[in-house]
mmCIF file with all atom_site columns, C-alpha atoms in Angstrom:
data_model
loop_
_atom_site.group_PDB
_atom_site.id
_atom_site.type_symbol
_atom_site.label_atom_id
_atom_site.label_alt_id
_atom_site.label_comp_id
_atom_site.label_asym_id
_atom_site.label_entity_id
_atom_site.label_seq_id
_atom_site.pdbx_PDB_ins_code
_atom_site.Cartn_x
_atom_site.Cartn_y
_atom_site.Cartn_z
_atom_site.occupancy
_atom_site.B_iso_or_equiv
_atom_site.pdbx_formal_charge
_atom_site.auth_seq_id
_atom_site.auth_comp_id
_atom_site.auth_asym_id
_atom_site.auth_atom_id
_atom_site.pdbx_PDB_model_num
ATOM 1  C CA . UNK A 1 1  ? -111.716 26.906 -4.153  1.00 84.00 ? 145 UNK A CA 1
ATOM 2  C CA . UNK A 1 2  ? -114.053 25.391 -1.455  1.00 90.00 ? 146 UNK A CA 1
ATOM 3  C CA . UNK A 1 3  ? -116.492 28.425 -1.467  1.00 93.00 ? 147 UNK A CA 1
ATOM 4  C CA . UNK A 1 4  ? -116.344 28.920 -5.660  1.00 93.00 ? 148 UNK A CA 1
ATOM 5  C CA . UNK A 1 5  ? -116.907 25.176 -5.936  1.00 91.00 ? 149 UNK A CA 1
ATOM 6  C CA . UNK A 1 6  ? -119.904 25.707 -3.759  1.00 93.00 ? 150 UNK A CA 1
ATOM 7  C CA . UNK A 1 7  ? -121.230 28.814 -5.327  1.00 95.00 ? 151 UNK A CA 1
ATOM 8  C CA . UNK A 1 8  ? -121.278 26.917 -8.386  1.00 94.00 ? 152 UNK A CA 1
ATOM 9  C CA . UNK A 1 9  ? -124.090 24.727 -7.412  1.00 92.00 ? 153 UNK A CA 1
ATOM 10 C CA . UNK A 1 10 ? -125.709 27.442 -4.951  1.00 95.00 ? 154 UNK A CA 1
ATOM 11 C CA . UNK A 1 11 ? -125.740 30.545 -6.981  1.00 95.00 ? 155 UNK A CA 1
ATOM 12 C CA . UNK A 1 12 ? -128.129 30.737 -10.299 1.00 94.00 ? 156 UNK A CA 1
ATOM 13 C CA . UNK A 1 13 ? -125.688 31.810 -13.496 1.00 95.00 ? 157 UNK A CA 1
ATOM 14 C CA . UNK A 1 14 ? -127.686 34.736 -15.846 1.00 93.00 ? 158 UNK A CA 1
ATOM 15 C CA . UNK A 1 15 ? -125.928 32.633 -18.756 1.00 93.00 ? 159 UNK A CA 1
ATOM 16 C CA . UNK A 1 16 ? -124.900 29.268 -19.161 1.00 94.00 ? 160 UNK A CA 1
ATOM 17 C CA . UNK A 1 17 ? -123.341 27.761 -22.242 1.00 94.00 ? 161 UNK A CA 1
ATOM 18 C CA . UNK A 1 18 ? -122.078 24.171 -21.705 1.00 94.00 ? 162 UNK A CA 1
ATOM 19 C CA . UNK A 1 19 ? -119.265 24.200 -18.734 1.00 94.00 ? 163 UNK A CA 1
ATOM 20 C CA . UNK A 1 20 ? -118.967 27.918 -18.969 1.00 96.00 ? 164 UNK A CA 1
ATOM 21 C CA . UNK A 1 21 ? -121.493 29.694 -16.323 1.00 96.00 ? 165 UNK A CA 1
ATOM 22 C CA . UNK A 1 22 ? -121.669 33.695 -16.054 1.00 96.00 ? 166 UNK A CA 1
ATOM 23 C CA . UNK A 1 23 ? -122.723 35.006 -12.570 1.00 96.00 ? 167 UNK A CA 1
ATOM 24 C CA . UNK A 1 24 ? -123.014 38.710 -12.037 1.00 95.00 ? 168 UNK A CA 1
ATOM 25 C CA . UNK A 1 25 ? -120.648 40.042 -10.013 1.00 96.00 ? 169 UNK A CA 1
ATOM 26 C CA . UNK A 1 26 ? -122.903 41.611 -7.630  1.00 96.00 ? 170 UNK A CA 1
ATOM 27 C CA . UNK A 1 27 ? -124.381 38.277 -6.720  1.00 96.00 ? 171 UNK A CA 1
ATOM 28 C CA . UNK A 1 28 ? -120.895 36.470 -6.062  1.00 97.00 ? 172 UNK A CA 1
ATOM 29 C CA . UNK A 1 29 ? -119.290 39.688 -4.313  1.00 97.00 ? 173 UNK A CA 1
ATOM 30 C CA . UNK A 1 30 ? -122.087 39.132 -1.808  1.00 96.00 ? 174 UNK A CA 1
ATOM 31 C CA . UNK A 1 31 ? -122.299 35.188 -2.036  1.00 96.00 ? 175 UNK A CA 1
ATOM 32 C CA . UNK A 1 32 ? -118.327 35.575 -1.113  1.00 96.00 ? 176 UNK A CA 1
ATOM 33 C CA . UNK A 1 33 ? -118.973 38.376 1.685   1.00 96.00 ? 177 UNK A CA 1
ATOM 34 C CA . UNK A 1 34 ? -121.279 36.235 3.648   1.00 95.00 ? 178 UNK A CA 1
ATOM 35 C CA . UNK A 1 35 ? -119.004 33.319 4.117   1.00 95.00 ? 179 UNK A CA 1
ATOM 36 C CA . UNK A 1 36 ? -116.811 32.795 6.863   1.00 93.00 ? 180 UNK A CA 1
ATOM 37 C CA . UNK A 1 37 ? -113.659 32.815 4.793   1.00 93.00 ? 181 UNK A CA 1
ATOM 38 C CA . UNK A 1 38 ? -114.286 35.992 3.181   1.00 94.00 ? 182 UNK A CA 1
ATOM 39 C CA . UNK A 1 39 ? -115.806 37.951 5.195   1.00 93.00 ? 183 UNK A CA 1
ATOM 40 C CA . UNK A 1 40 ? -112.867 40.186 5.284   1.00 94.00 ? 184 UNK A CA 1
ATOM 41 C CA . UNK A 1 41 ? -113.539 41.368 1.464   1.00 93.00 ? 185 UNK A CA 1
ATOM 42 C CA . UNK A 1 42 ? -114.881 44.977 1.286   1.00 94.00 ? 186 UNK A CA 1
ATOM 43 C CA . UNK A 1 43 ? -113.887 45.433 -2.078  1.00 93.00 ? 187 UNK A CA 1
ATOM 44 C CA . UNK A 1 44 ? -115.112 43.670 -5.543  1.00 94.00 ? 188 UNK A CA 1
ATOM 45 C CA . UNK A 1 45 ? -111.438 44.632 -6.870  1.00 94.00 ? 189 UNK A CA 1
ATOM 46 C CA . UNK A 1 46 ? -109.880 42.002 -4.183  1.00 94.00 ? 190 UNK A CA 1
ATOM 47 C CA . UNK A 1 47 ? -112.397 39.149 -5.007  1.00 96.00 ? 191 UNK A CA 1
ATOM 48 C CA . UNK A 1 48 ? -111.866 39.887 -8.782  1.00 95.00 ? 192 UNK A CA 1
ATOM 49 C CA . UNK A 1 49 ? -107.906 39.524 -8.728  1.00 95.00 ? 193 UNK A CA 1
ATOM 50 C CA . UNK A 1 50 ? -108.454 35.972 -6.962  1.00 94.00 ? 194 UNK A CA 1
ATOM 51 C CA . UNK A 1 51 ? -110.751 34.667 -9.141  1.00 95.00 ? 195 UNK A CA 1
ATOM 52 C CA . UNK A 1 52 ? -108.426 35.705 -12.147 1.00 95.00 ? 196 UNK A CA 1
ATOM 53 C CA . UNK A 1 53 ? -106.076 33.423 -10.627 1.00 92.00 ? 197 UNK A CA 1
ATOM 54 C CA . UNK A 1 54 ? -108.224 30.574 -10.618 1.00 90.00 ? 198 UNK A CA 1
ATOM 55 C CA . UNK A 1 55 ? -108.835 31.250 -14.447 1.00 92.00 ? 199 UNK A CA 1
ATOM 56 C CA . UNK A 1 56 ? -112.365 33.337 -13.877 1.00 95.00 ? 200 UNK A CA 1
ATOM 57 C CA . UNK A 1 57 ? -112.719 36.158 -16.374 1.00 96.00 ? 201 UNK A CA 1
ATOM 58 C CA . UNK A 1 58 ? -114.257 39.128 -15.528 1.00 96.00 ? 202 UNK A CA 1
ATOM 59 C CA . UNK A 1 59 ? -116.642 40.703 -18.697 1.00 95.00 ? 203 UNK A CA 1
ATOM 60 C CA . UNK A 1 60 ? -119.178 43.331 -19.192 1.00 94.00 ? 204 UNK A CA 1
ATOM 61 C CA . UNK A 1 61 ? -122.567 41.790 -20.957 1.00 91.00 ? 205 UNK A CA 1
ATOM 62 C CA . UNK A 1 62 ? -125.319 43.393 -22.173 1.00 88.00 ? 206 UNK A CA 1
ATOM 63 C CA . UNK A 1 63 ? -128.697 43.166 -19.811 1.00 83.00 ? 207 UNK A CA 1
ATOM 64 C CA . UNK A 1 64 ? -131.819 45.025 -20.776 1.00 82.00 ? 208 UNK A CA 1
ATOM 65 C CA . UNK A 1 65 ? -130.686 48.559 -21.578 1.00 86.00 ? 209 UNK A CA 1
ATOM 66 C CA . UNK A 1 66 ? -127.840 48.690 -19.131 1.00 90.00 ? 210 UNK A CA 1
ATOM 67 C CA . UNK A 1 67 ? -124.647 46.536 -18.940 1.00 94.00 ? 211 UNK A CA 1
ATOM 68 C CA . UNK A 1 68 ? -123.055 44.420 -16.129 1.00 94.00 ? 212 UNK A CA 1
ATOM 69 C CA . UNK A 1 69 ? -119.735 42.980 -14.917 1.00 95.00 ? 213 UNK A CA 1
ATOM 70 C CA . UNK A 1 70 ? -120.108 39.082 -14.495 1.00 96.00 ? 214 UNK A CA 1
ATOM 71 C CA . UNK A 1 71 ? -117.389 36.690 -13.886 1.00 97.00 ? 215 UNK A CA 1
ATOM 72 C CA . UNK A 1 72 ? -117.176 34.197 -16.212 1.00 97.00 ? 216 UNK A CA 1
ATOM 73 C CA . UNK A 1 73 ? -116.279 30.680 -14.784 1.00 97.00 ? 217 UNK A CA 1
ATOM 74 C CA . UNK A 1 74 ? -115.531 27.455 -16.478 1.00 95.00 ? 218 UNK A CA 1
ATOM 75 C CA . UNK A 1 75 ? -117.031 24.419 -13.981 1.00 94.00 ? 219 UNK A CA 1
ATOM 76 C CA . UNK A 1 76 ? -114.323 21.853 -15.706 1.00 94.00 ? 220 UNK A CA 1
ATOM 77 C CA . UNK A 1 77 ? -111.248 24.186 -14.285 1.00 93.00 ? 221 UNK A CA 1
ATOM 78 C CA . UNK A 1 78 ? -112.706 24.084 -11.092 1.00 92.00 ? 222 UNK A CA 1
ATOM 79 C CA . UNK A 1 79 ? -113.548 21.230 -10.446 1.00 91.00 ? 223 UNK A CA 1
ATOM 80 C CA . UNK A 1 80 ? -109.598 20.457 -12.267 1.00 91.00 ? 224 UNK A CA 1
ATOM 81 C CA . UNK A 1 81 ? -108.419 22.546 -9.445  1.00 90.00 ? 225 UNK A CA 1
ATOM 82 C CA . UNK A 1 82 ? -110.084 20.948 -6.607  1.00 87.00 ? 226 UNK A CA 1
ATOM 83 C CA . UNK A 1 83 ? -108.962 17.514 -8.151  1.00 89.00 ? 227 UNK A CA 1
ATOM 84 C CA . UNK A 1 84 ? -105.062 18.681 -8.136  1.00 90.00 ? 228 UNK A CA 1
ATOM 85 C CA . UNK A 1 85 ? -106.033 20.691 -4.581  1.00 86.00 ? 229 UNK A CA 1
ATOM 86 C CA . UNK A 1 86 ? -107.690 17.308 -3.192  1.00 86.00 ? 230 UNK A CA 1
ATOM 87 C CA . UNK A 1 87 ? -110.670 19.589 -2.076  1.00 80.00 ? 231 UNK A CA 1
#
């Protein structure tokens, strides 16, 4: 929760509609991949299953003539989460 609730206001969404922000998963795989804690993560699969827990969604959206898998991310669970978490 630490390093999502930090990506959050690190990382630039592609779309943002209210509380719900849209990062492509590219971007976060690497965001997560550099930090200490996840390091370990050589797989998008592994970072998508724990974001799922944490209520993420991961979509395909259209952009340009191509599509791409973004994680979809609503700020008020997190920041729920890291109130109940006391992070």
């Amino acid at each position: 929760l630490t390093v999502v609730r930090a990506m959050l206001t690190e990382l630039t969404p592609m779309e943002a509609e209210g509380d719900t922000l849209a990062f492509n998963s590219d971007a976060v795989f690497d965001y997560f991949r550099k930090t200490d804690e996840f390091s370990w993560l050589e797989r998008k699969n592994a970072l998508t299953m724990r974001l799922k827990r944490m209520g993420a969604q991961s979509e395909q959206r259209r952009e340009g003539s191509g599509r791409v898998r973004v994680y979809v991310i609503n700020r008020k669970k997190v920041e729920d989460l890291c109130d109940r978490h006391k992070i």
